[in-house]
Amino acid sequence: MSCSDYTNYSEGEPIADTRAPDGPLETRWERRRFAARLVNPANRRKLTVIVVGTGLAGGSAAATLGELGYNVLSFCYQDSPRRAHSIAAQGGINAAKNYAGDGDSVHRLFHDTVKGGDFRSRESNVHRLAQVSTQIIDQCVAQGVPFAREYGGLLDTRSFGGAQVSRTFYARGQTGQQLLLGAYQALSRQIHAGTVRMHPRTEMLDLVVDDGRARGVVVRDLVSGEVSTHLADAVVLATGGYGNVFHLSTNAKGCNTTAIWRAHKKGALFANPCYTQIHPTCIPVSGEHQSKLTLMSESLRNDGRVWVPERAGDPRAPRDIPEQERDYYLERLYPGFGNLVPRDIASRAAKTVCDAGRGVGPGGLGVYLDFAEAIERLGRDTVSARYGNLFEMYQRITDEDPYEVPMRIYPAVHYTMGGLWVDYDLRSTIPGLFVIGEANFSDHGANRLGASALMQGLADGYFVLPAVIGDYLADGPFGPVPPTAVEDAEDEVRQGIAALLAVDGDRTAESFHRELGRLMWELCGMERSEEGLRKALEQIPQLRGEFWRRVKVTGAGGQLNQELEKAGRVADFLELAELMCLDALHRTESCGGHFRVESQTAEGDARRDDDAFSYVAAWEHTGGAPVLHREHLEFTAVRPSVRSYK
Amino acid sequence: MRYTLRVWRQRGPEESGGLVDYDVDGISPDMSFLEMLDVLNERLVLDGEEPVAFDHDCREGICGMCGLMIDGVAHGPERATTTCQLHMRHFDPAEPIVVEPWRAAPFPVVRDLMVDRSALDRIVEAGGYISAPAGAAPDAHAVPIPKADADAAFTAAACIGCGACVAACPNGSPMLFTAAKATHLGLLPQGQPERLSRAEDMLTAQDDLGFGGCTQTGECTLVCPKGIPLETIATLNHDVLTAALRGR
């Protein structure tokens, strides 16, 4: 409801990560773990930790903190922690195991990730991620995650975009599901043991901050509608990304920004909000009714070949177009990586050919992903073993058989690299508020490599957070929270709910969400320009104003009310969208998933401006014009270069 | 296209419900079943009526949150398909479509088409895991696992926990769900130490939660969106029997 002035911002003090030790990158994590204070086992049960979200990051964190003996309260909006959206990740999880013997190493994974992120991530965090990656695979296998195996019984791997080694472990096209079930089972074991208390169908609506520390959350029970507060010594947000600001994305319908946005409004800085990942291989939109977009795993690019007709507007069916009249544009433009270029590059290339009128399918918004050559080379059975479930999913949705006709794909919003700012210990700028997984900004820079989201979520949850949270909790327990702090936070939430119900207008929350999404996709999507962003910054406040005049929410607050849930989430998206556009406007360079048309090379590739923009943009909420705090990025182990995948 | 729906409306677990007829217009064959319900709900909201509550989330057939009884069949007429992946091209506009919630005593209706399936979580909590605390794992290649075993474990592990098996079973038994977890973990070397206790503990929990017993009617596997095979139930029974014979 706040009326911010987002066409403007002011410069604040620089910000720095003070928790990563200096000295050699290779030993920083070891030294930090050693320096971090511990909490003795008898004291851990006196300390309460709230974990919001039960995806790979939140589920693994809650389980592991429970194993360590902390008193954990876990929350999710779904009816079971097993349903968090990590479950939908298809392709795989990266780890520097070098089981393929193809030259992989921790340093190479680190290097690929920093480069893939277009030199906009923090070296120390990324190096730790690469180090921890190998432990994740060990942990998951021990839990019984059924990764794909070779006939000799050893683990199989495959390649993903942005890498020339085979380091991606997978479980058919359901890797996220199997990893999440591993975390869910570990969590279930702790629930049974009584260390974790689970609150499903419960949504966090605000953060309780007292005496400068995050001390709890205000939640709404989605079944009864009751608003209540849970207090703790630390709060961990593992609430995922905000891709649904675009309405249509590969995120689940319920994914939202509410938890991190409200924490931002309580003082947590929001870093790089404009860094959005558009995934190149999704099933194209089929009509106005579309409620979400379905991803087709990037792993398909291992064997599928991307092409469009040479000639614009070619009306022929794909199989009638002869080989020499097809343009395998990724192979042509990027012979070094071919169909396996990183996501941002593949997405923009698809947009470029479609803008040139060479797109296929309804509205010309699609390119072919063709398996004919792979089926001939490998046989239908092998292709089916690798991708069978994805082919079925495609056929179910489009009514077309990808064994016979090429798939049609188009880019769609998939992941947000931005999120709440955290330091090396995953602490936000509010003491006691930790942020893990996609909800933070830390590891992927301006573009995330495929199969790295699962890696980061589990690294944060199983290994990083449990190793460093003790350093904060060693000062606890933090004593009682005054009842007034709780009442104030609850009152604010109740007023917000009452305000949504009071409008009683003539438009659904969904219609506003759709309109916001179209606006963001057009003006803050795959390509951004100063003109477009300024237009967006004018239109978003108008749309928000209209929302608060015209939204219609039926029913009451004290009951199950899915319209109310949706309206609250859309209201927050309407605020976040503005910060995203401001961030995109201020960053006049192109980098990774952020492509400014004014900053491109003669070939149309992204042109970074390291002198001006080698920093993390961490935004402070003021209620008026936001304040920008810069975290300067230092590169000691990898020299920023022009990303080349040719 | 225009469809007639007969939708179960029920305000809460303690209230009685009934079927209410709705006409929905402007439906295209490419819409999913849930997108068709979205159209209905947006109209209801604009008319000032409360929309039909139903569970859904990922809308790509993997989270297991959606699940409707459509014309008496769990997840509707298409085999191996969740409700969110079911498209309107499979429905004849001339026939009314009856939409109901899952029905089983341990799945109380929350509202309209939403039910409380948390009993399934209780079954997993009773033992559906391998006890392997974070940080204690040996190298992933320490124990090779024959591909056939890994593949069979995967087939069972594909269960999405939607509860269609329970809804379809005349006894209201979650045996396919429980057996899928027992089989997934029981086929792997890591799962051996707890194999028998796991099977027994989950089965006991299932009985204590008020689910019915399994009489192998096989309705469950027919509606299972992931095609979990009936053999998994034999594996679970084998483990439970072995446990009994060993006098655990």
PDB file of N, CA, C and O in Angstrom, chain A residues 1 203-209 214 216-220 227 235 237 239 256-270 420 428 430 433 489-500 547-548 564-576 579 621:
ATOM      1  N   MET A   1       0.817  -1.196   0.000  1.00  0.00           N
ATOM      2  CA  MET A   1       0.000   0.000   0.000  1.00  0.00           C
ATOM      3  C   MET A   1       0.861   1.260   0.000  1.00  0.00           C
ATOM      4  O   MET A   1       0.403   2.332  -0.318  1.00  0.00           O
ATOM      5  N   GLU A 203       1.244 -19.680   6.427  1.00  0.00           N
ATOM      6  CA  GLU A 203       2.000 -18.723   5.620  1.00  0.00           C
ATOM      7  C   GLU A 203       2.576 -17.620   6.490  1.00  0.00           C
ATOM      8  O   GLU A 203       1.867 -17.006   7.282  1.00  0.00           O
ATOM      9  N   MET A 204       3.868 -17.356   6.294  1.00  0.00           N
ATOM     10  CA  MET A 204       4.500 -16.257   7.023  1.00  0.00           C
ATOM     11  C   MET A 204       4.060 -14.936   6.416  1.00  0.00           C
ATOM     12  O   MET A 204       4.167 -14.730   5.219  1.00  0.00           O
ATOM     13  N   LEU A 205       3.589 -14.029   7.268  1.00  0.00           N
ATOM     14  CA  LEU A 205       3.145 -12.727   6.765  1.00  0.00           C
ATOM     15  C   LEU A 205       3.957 -11.556   7.305  1.00  0.00           C
ATOM     16  O   LEU A 205       3.838 -10.446   6.818  1.00  0.00           O
ATOM     17  N   ASP A 206       4.751 -11.807   8.335  1.00  0.00           N
ATOM     18  CA  ASP A 206       5.668 -10.742   8.764  1.00  0.00           C
ATOM     19  C   ASP A 206       6.746 -11.302   9.676  1.00  0.00           C
ATOM     20  O   ASP A 206       6.636 -12.404  10.203  1.00  0.00           O
ATOM     21  N   LEU A 207       7.775 -10.475   9.815  1.00  0.00           N
ATOM     22  CA  LEU A 207       8.906 -10.826  10.660  1.00  0.00           C
ATOM     23  C   LEU A 207       8.778 -10.016  11.949  1.00  0.00           C
ATOM     24  O   LEU A 207       8.450  -8.829  11.906  1.00  0.00           O
ATOM     25  N   VAL A 208       9.043 -10.659  13.081  1.00  0.00           N
ATOM     26  CA  VAL A 208       9.046  -9.919  14.341  1.00  0.00           C
ATOM     27  C   VAL A 208      10.488  -9.527  14.643  1.00  0.00           C
ATOM     28  O   VAL A 208      11.364 -10.384  14.761  1.00  0.00           O
ATOM     29  N   VAL A 209      10.725  -8.223  14.718  1.00  0.00           N
ATOM     30  CA  VAL A 209      12.064  -7.730  15.040  1.00  0.00           C
ATOM     31  C   VAL A 209      11.975  -7.021  16.384  1.00  0.00           C
ATOM     32  O   VAL A 209      11.115  -6.156  16.582  1.00  0.00           O
ATOM     33  N   ALA A 214      16.001 -10.348  14.731  1.00  0.00           N
ATOM     34  CA  ALA A 214      14.847 -11.108  14.226  1.00  0.00           C
ATOM     35  C   ALA A 214      14.490 -12.133  15.296  1.00  0.00           C
ATOM     36  O   ALA A 214      15.316 -12.944  15.693  1.00  0.00           O
ATOM     37  N   GLY A 216      11.096 -13.691  15.435  1.00  0.00           N
ATOM     38  CA  GLY A 216       9.949 -14.553  15.204  1.00  0.00           C
ATOM     39  C   GLY A 216       9.216 -14.201  13.926  1.00  0.00           C
ATOM     40  O   GLY A 216       9.654 -13.330  13.158  1.00  0.00           O
ATOM     41  N   VAL A 217       8.114 -14.905  13.716  1.00  0.00           N
ATOM     42  CA  VAL A 217       7.321 -14.653  12.519  1.00  0.00           C
ATOM     43  C   VAL A 217       5.838 -14.571  12.885  1.00  0.00           C
ATOM     44  O   VAL A 217       5.381 -15.259  13.800  1.00  0.00           O
ATOM     45  N   VAL A 218       5.137 -13.698  12.168  1.00  0.00           N
ATOM     46  CA  VAL A 218       3.678 -13.674  12.270  1.00  0.00           C
ATOM     47  C   VAL A 218       3.161 -14.522  11.109  1.00  0.00           C
ATOM     48  O   VAL A 218       3.596 -14.343   9.975  1.00  0.00           O
ATOM     49  N   VAL A 219       2.296 -15.455  11.421  1.00  0.00           N
ATOM     50  CA  VAL A 219       1.818 -16.362  10.380  1.00  0.00           C
ATOM     51  C   VAL A 219       0.292 -16.383  10.350  1.00  0.00           C
ATOM     52  O   VAL A 219      -0.369 -16.015  11.315  1.00  0.00           O
ATOM     53  N   ARG A 220      -0.211 -16.840   9.212  1.00  0.00           N
ATOM     54  CA  ARG A 220      -1.655 -17.053   9.101  1.00  0.00           C
ATOM     55  C   ARG A 220      -1.872 -18.539   8.833  1.00  0.00           C
ATOM     56  O   ARG A 220      -1.252 -19.101   7.924  1.00  0.00           O
ATOM     57  N   VAL A 227      -4.480 -15.633  12.782  1.00  0.00           N
ATOM     58  CA  VAL A 227      -3.167 -14.991  12.732  1.00  0.00           C
ATOM     59  C   VAL A 227      -2.498 -15.188  14.085  1.00  0.00           C
ATOM     60  O   VAL A 227      -3.105 -14.936  15.121  1.00  0.00           O
ATOM     61  N   VAL A 235      15.725 -16.716  12.956  1.00  0.00           N
ATOM     62  CA  VAL A 235      14.744 -17.011  11.904  1.00  0.00           C
ATOM     63  C   VAL A 235      15.513 -17.274  10.613  1.00  0.00           C
ATOM     64  O   VAL A 235      16.409 -16.510  10.250  1.00  0.00           O
ATOM     65  N   LEU A 237      14.957 -17.837   6.573  1.00  0.00           N
ATOM     66  CA  LEU A 237      14.019 -17.792   5.453  1.00  0.00           C
ATOM     67  C   LEU A 237      14.567 -18.663   4.322  1.00  0.00           C
ATOM     68  O   LEU A 237      15.689 -18.473   3.865  1.00  0.00           O
ATOM     69  N   THR A 239      12.455 -19.372   1.506  1.00  0.00           N
ATOM     70  CA  THR A 239      11.131 -19.262   0.888  1.00  0.00           C
ATOM     71  C   THR A 239      11.184 -19.141  -0.627  1.00  0.00           C
ATOM     72  O   THR A 239      10.179 -18.831  -1.254  1.00  0.00           O
ATOM     73  N   ASN A 256       5.883 -17.265  -3.973  1.00  0.00           N
ATOM     74  CA  ASN A 256       5.633 -15.836  -3.793  1.00  0.00           C
ATOM     75  C   ASN A 256       6.797 -15.155  -3.106  1.00  0.00           C
ATOM     76  O   ASN A 256       7.722 -15.811  -2.638  1.00  0.00           O
ATOM     77  N   THR A 257       6.726 -13.853  -3.050  1.00  0.00           N
ATOM     78  CA  THR A 257       7.828 -13.071  -2.481  1.00  0.00           C
ATOM     79  C   THR A 257       7.516 -12.564  -1.083  1.00  0.00           C
ATOM     80  O   THR A 257       8.312 -11.865  -0.473  1.00  0.00           O
ATOM     81  N   THR A 258       6.331 -12.906  -0.588  1.00  0.00           N
ATOM     82  CA  THR A 258       5.848 -12.265   0.638  1.00  0.00           C
ATOM     83  C   THR A 258       6.839 -12.319   1.796  1.00  0.00           C
ATOM     84  O   THR A 258       7.127 -11.300   2.420  1.00  0.00           O
ATOM     85  N   ALA A 259       7.390 -13.484   2.089  1.00  0.00           N
ATOM     86  CA  ALA A 259       8.271 -13.596   3.260  1.00  0.00           C
ATOM     87  C   ALA A 259       9.497 -12.700   3.116  1.00  0.00           C
ATOM     88  O   ALA A 259       9.815 -11.922   4.020  1.00  0.00           O
ATOM     89  N   ILE A 260      10.174 -12.778   1.961  1.00  0.00           N
ATOM     90  CA  ILE A 260      11.394 -11.969   1.852  1.00  0.00           C
ATOM     91  C   ILE A 260      11.061 -10.485   1.662  1.00  0.00           C
ATOM     92  O   ILE A 260      11.790  -9.619   2.119  1.00  0.00           O
ATOM     93  N   TRP A 261       9.934 -10.219   1.021  1.00  0.00           N
ATOM     94  CA  TRP A 261       9.586  -8.804   0.819  1.00  0.00           C
ATOM     95  C   TRP A 261       9.251  -8.142   2.148  1.00  0.00           C
ATOM     96  O   TRP A 261       9.650  -7.022   2.436  1.00  0.00           O
ATOM     97  N   ARG A 262       8.520  -8.858   2.976  1.00  0.00           N
ATOM     98  CA  ARG A 262       8.157  -8.243   4.266  1.00  0.00           C
ATOM     99  C   ARG A 262       9.383  -8.134   5.175  1.00  0.00           C
ATOM    100  O   ARG A 262       9.504  -7.189   5.952  1.00  0.00           O
ATOM    101  N   ALA A 263      10.336  -9.093   5.050  1.00  0.00           N
ATOM    102  CA  ALA A 263      11.588  -8.977   5.805  1.00  0.00           C
ATOM    103  C   ALA A 263      12.370  -7.774   5.281  1.00  0.00           C
ATOM    104  O   ALA A 263      13.006  -7.042   6.053  1.00  0.00           O
ATOM    105  N   HIS A 264      12.314  -7.558   3.966  1.00  0.00           N
ATOM    106  CA  HIS A 264      12.976  -6.392   3.372  1.00  0.00           C
ATOM    107  C   HIS A 264      12.382  -5.106   3.951  1.00  0.00           C
ATOM    108  O   HIS A 264      13.104  -4.177   4.323  1.00  0.00           O
ATOM    109  N   LYS A 265      11.087  -5.085   4.079  1.00  0.00           N
ATOM    110  CA  LYS A 265      10.442  -3.886   4.618  1.00  0.00           C
ATOM    111  C   LYS A 265      10.748  -3.692   6.101  1.00  0.00           C
ATOM    112  O   LYS A 265      10.595  -2.604   6.637  1.00  0.00           O
ATOM    113  N   LYS A 266      11.185  -4.783   6.742  1.00  0.00           N
ATOM    114  CA  LYS A 266      11.581  -4.673   8.157  1.00  0.00           C
ATOM    115  C   LYS A 266      13.078  -4.388   8.295  1.00  0.00           C
ATOM    116  O   LYS A 266      13.614  -4.414   9.394  1.00  0.00           O
ATOM    117  N   GLY A 267      13.780  -4.212   7.176  1.00  0.00           N
ATOM    118  CA  GLY A 267      15.177  -3.786   7.293  1.00  0.00           C
ATOM    119  C   GLY A 267      16.216  -4.629   6.574  1.00  0.00           C
ATOM    120  O   GLY A 267      17.381  -4.254   6.521  1.00  0.00           O
ATOM    121  N   ALA A 268      15.832  -5.787   6.031  1.00  0.00           N
ATOM    122  CA  ALA A 268      16.830  -6.615   5.333  1.00  0.00           C
ATOM    123  C   ALA A 268      17.069  -6.035   3.935  1.00  0.00           C
ATOM    124  O   ALA A 268      16.118  -5.753   3.208  1.00  0.00           O
ATOM    125  N   LEU A 269      18.331  -5.870   3.563  1.00  0.00           N
ATOM    126  CA  LEU A 269      18.625  -5.335   2.238  1.00  0.00           C
ATOM    127  C   LEU A 269      18.297  -6.392   1.168  1.00  0.00           C
ATOM    128  O   LEU A 269      18.468  -7.586   1.388  1.00  0.00           O
ATOM    129  N   PHE A 270      17.824  -5.903   0.032  1.00  0.00           N
ATOM    130  CA  PHE A 270      17.451  -6.782  -1.080  1.00  0.00           C
ATOM    131  C   PHE A 270      18.506  -6.586  -2.172  1.00  0.00           C
ATOM    132  O   PHE A 270      18.699  -5.472  -2.660  1.00  0.00           O
ATOM    133  N   LEU A 420      17.471 -11.657  -0.833  1.00  0.00           N
ATOM    134  CA  LEU A 420      17.958 -10.883   0.306  1.00  0.00           C
ATOM    135  C   LEU A 420      19.475 -11.006   0.406  1.00  0.00           C
ATOM    136  O   LEU A 420      20.044 -12.074   0.191  1.00  0.00           O
ATOM    137  N   SER A 428      21.513 -12.081   6.992  1.00  0.00           N
ATOM    138  CA  SER A 428      21.021 -10.884   6.310  1.00  0.00           C
ATOM    139  C   SER A 428      21.484  -9.677   7.118  1.00  0.00           C
ATOM    140  O   SER A 428      22.219  -9.819   8.093  1.00  0.00           O
ATOM    141  N   ILE A 430      19.631  -8.013   9.017  1.00  0.00           N
ATOM    142  CA  ILE A 430      18.960  -7.999  10.323  1.00  0.00           C
ATOM    143  C   ILE A 430      19.593  -9.112  11.161  1.00  0.00           C
ATOM    144  O   ILE A 430      19.514 -10.275  10.782  1.00  0.00           O
ATOM    145  N   LEU A 433      18.483 -12.981  11.359  1.00  0.00           N
ATOM    146  CA  LEU A 433      17.715 -13.399  10.183  1.00  0.00           C
ATOM    147  C   LEU A 433      18.680 -13.972   9.160  1.00  0.00           C
ATOM    148  O   LEU A 433      19.526 -13.262   8.613  1.00  0.00           O
ATOM    149  N   ALA A 489       3.239  -6.305  15.583  1.00  0.00           N
ATOM    150  CA  ALA A 489       3.445  -7.036  14.331  1.00  0.00           C
ATOM    151  C   ALA A 489       2.142  -7.698  13.888  1.00  0.00           C
ATOM    152  O   ALA A 489       1.775  -7.662  12.711  1.00  0.00           O
ATOM    153  N   GLU A 490       1.429  -8.266  14.838  1.00  0.00           N
ATOM    154  CA  GLU A 490       0.165  -8.929  14.489  1.00  0.00           C
ATOM    155  C   GLU A 490      -0.875  -7.919  14.015  1.00  0.00           C
ATOM    156  O   GLU A 490      -1.622  -8.180  13.065  1.00  0.00           O
ATOM    157  N   ASP A 491      -0.909  -6.767  14.670  1.00  0.00           N
ATOM    158  CA  ASP A 491      -1.881  -5.739  14.269  1.00  0.00           C
ATOM    159  C   ASP A 491      -1.646  -5.318  12.825  1.00  0.00           C
ATOM    160  O   ASP A 491      -2.595  -5.150  12.056  1.00  0.00           O
ATOM    161  N   GLU A 492      -0.375  -5.155  12.502  1.00  0.00           N
ATOM    162  CA  GLU A 492      -0.038  -4.739  11.141  1.00  0.00           C
ATOM    163  C   GLU A 492      -0.550  -5.766  10.124  1.00  0.00           C
ATOM    164  O   GLU A 492      -1.124  -5.418   9.094  1.00  0.00           O
ATOM    165  N   VAL A 493      -0.350  -7.038  10.450  1.00  0.00           N
ATOM    166  CA  VAL A 493      -0.800  -8.097   9.551  1.00  0.00           C
ATOM    167  C   VAL A 493      -2.325  -8.102   9.455  1.00  0.00           C
ATOM    168  O   VAL A 493      -2.894  -8.190   8.364  1.00  0.00           O
ATOM    169  N   ARG A 494      -2.981  -7.972  10.582  1.00  0.00           N
ATOM    170  CA  ARG A 494      -4.459  -7.975  10.571  1.00  0.00           C
ATOM    171  C   ARG A 494      -5.011  -6.798   9.782  1.00  0.00           C
ATOM    172  O   ARG A 494      -5.991  -6.926   9.048  1.00  0.00           O
ATOM    173  N   GLN A 495      -4.339  -5.652   9.924  1.00  0.00           N
ATOM    174  CA  GLN A 495      -4.797  -4.477   9.168  1.00  0.00           C
ATOM    175  C   GLN A 495      -4.621  -4.700   7.665  1.00  0.00           C
ATOM    176  O   GLN A 495      -5.471  -4.314   6.868  1.00  0.00           O
ATOM    177  N   GLY A 496      -3.519  -5.343   7.305  1.00  0.00           N
ATOM    178  CA  GLY A 496      -3.272  -5.626   5.887  1.00  0.00           C
ATOM    179  C   GLY A 496      -4.362  -6.519   5.320  1.00  0.00           C
ATOM    180  O   GLY A 496      -4.867  -6.286   4.207  1.00  0.00           O
ATOM    181  N   ILE A 497      -4.752  -7.526   6.084  1.00  0.00           N
ATOM    182  CA  ILE A 497      -5.803  -8.443   5.637  1.00  0.00           C
ATOM    183  C   ILE A 497      -7.137  -7.701   5.530  1.00  0.00           C
ATOM    184  O   ILE A 497      -7.862  -7.824   4.537  1.00  0.00           O
ATOM    185  N   ALA A 498      -7.408  -6.894   6.548  1.00  0.00           N
ATOM    186  CA  ALA A 498      -8.678  -6.149   6.550  1.00  0.00           C
ATOM    187  C   ALA A 498      -8.738  -5.195   5.356  1.00  0.00           C
ATOM    188  O   ALA A 498      -9.789  -5.038   4.725  1.00  0.00           O
ATOM    189  N   ALA A 499      -7.593  -4.599   5.028  1.00  0.00           N
ATOM    190  CA  ALA A 499      -7.564  -3.646   3.910  1.00  0.00           C
ATOM    191  C   ALA A 499      -7.884  -4.350   2.594  1.00  0.00           C
ATOM    192  O   ALA A 499      -8.625  -3.819   1.763  1.00  0.00           O
ATOM    193  N   LEU A 500      -7.346  -5.536   2.422  1.00  0.00           N
ATOM    194  CA  LEU A 500      -7.615  -6.280   1.179  1.00  0.00           C
ATOM    195  C   LEU A 500      -9.100  -6.621   1.065  1.00  0.00           C
ATOM    196  O   LEU A 500      -9.698  -6.534  -0.007  1.00  0.00           O
ATOM    197  N   PHE A 547      -5.141  -1.577  -8.131  1.00  0.00           N
ATOM    198  CA  PHE A 547      -5.344  -2.787  -7.324  1.00  0.00           C
ATOM    199  C   PHE A 547      -6.032  -2.429  -6.006  1.00  0.00           C
ATOM    200  O   PHE A 547      -7.025  -3.047  -5.626  1.00  0.00           O
ATOM    201  N   TRP A 548      -5.515  -1.426  -5.347  1.00  0.00           N
ATOM    202  CA  TRP A 548      -6.071  -1.075  -4.036  1.00  0.00           C
ATOM    203  C   TRP A 548      -7.423  -0.355  -4.132  1.00  0.00           C
ATOM    204  O   TRP A 548      -8.097  -0.148  -3.130  1.00  0.00           O
ATOM    205  N   LEU A 564      -7.949 -14.537  -0.760  1.00  0.00           N
ATOM    206  CA  LEU A 564      -7.231 -13.631   0.129  1.00  0.00           C
ATOM    207  C   LEU A 564      -5.723 -13.915   0.069  1.00  0.00           C
ATOM    208  O   LEU A 564      -4.903 -12.993   0.027  1.00  0.00           O
ATOM    209  N   GLU A 565      -5.359 -15.200   0.070  1.00  0.00           N
ATOM    210  CA  GLU A 565      -3.936 -15.564  -0.027  1.00  0.00           C
ATOM    211  C   GLU A 565      -3.340 -14.959  -1.288  1.00  0.00           C
ATOM    212  O   GLU A 565      -2.268 -14.364  -1.286  1.00  0.00           O
ATOM    213  N   LYS A 566      -4.063 -15.160  -2.406  1.00  0.00           N
ATOM    214  CA  LYS A 566      -3.559 -14.711  -3.691  1.00  0.00           C
ATOM    215  C   LYS A 566      -3.426 -13.184  -3.715  1.00  0.00           C
ATOM    216  O   LYS A 566      -2.412 -12.640  -4.144  1.00  0.00           O
ATOM    217  N   ALA A 567      -4.443 -12.502  -3.195  1.00  0.00           N
ATOM    218  CA  ALA A 567      -4.427 -11.038  -3.222  1.00  0.00           C
ATOM    219  C   ALA A 567      -3.242 -10.502  -2.419  1.00  0.00           C
ATOM    220  O   ALA A 567      -2.571  -9.550  -2.844  1.00  0.00           O
ATOM    221  N   GLY A 568      -2.965 -11.103  -1.285  1.00  0.00           N
ATOM    222  CA  GLY A 568      -1.835 -10.650  -0.465  1.00  0.00           C
ATOM    223  C   GLY A 568      -0.521 -10.811  -1.209  1.00  0.00           C
ATOM    224  O   GLY A 568       0.362  -9.948  -1.157  1.00  0.00           O
ATOM    225  N   ARG A 569      -0.390 -11.918  -1.917  1.00  0.00           N
ATOM    226  CA  ARG A 569       0.855 -12.166  -2.658  1.00  0.00           C
ATOM    227  C   ARG A 569       0.989 -11.192  -3.825  1.00  0.00           C
ATOM    228  O   ARG A 569       2.067 -10.665  -4.088  1.00  0.00           O
ATOM    229  N   VAL A 570      -0.124 -10.950  -4.524  1.00  0.00           N
ATOM    230  CA  VAL A 570      -0.072 -10.022  -5.665  1.00  0.00           C
ATOM    231  C   VAL A 570       0.272  -8.613  -5.169  1.00  0.00           C
ATOM    232  O   VAL A 570       1.048  -7.891  -5.800  1.00  0.00           O
ATOM    233  N   ALA A 571      -0.263  -8.239  -4.008  1.00  0.00           N
ATOM    234  CA  ALA A 571       0.035  -6.909  -3.459  1.00  0.00           C
ATOM    235  C   ALA A 571       1.538  -6.754  -3.251  1.00  0.00           C
ATOM    236  O   ALA A 571       2.117  -5.701  -3.545  1.00  0.00           O
ATOM    237  N   ASP A 572       2.176  -7.794  -2.761  1.00  0.00           N
ATOM    238  CA  ASP A 572       3.624  -7.720  -2.549  1.00  0.00           C
ATOM    239  C   ASP A 572       4.387  -7.715  -3.874  1.00  0.00           C
ATOM    240  O   ASP A 572       5.385  -7.011  -4.013  1.00  0.00           O
ATOM    241  N   PHE A 573       3.930  -8.503  -4.834  1.00  0.00           N
ATOM    242  CA  PHE A 573       4.580  -8.486  -6.155  1.00  0.00           C
ATOM    243  C   PHE A 573       4.514  -7.085  -6.764  1.00  0.00           C
ATOM    244  O   PHE A 573       5.445  -6.632  -7.421  1.00  0.00           O
ATOM    245  N   LEU A 574       3.390  -6.423  -6.540  1.00  0.00           N
ATOM    246  CA  LEU A 574       3.218  -5.082  -7.105  1.00  0.00           C
ATOM    247  C   LEU A 574       4.213  -4.087  -6.509  1.00  0.00           C
ATOM    248  O   LEU A 574       4.510  -3.059  -7.118  1.00  0.00           O
ATOM    249  N   GLU A 575       4.704  -4.361  -5.325  1.00  0.00           N
ATOM    250  CA  GLU A 575       5.734  -3.490  -4.742  1.00  0.00           C
ATOM    251  C   GLU A 575       7.120  -3.919  -5.206  1.00  0.00           C
ATOM    252  O   GLU A 575       7.938  -3.100  -5.624  1.00  0.00           O
ATOM    253  N   LEU A 576       7.384  -5.214  -5.146  1.00  0.00           N
ATOM    254  CA  LEU A 576       8.700  -5.731  -5.551  1.00  0.00           C
ATOM    255  C   LEU A 576       9.023  -5.372  -7.001  1.00  0.00           C
ATOM    256  O   LEU A 576      10.163  -5.035  -7.338  1.00  0.00           O
ATOM    257  N   LEU A 579      10.939  -2.251  -7.460  1.00  0.00           N
ATOM    258  CA  LEU A 579      12.353  -2.295  -7.085  1.00  0.00           C
ATOM    259  C   LEU A 579      13.168  -3.023  -8.157  1.00  0.00           C
ATOM    260  O   LEU A 579      14.297  -2.654  -8.458  1.00  0.00           O
ATOM    261  N   HIS A 621      15.056  -0.485   2.077  1.00  0.00           N
ATOM    262  CA  HIS A 621      13.687   0.035   2.007  1.00  0.00           C
ATOM    263  C   HIS A 621      13.561   1.203   2.971  1.00  0.00           C
ATOM    264  O   HIS A 621      13.974   1.110   4.129  1.00  0.00           O
TER     265      HIS A 621
END
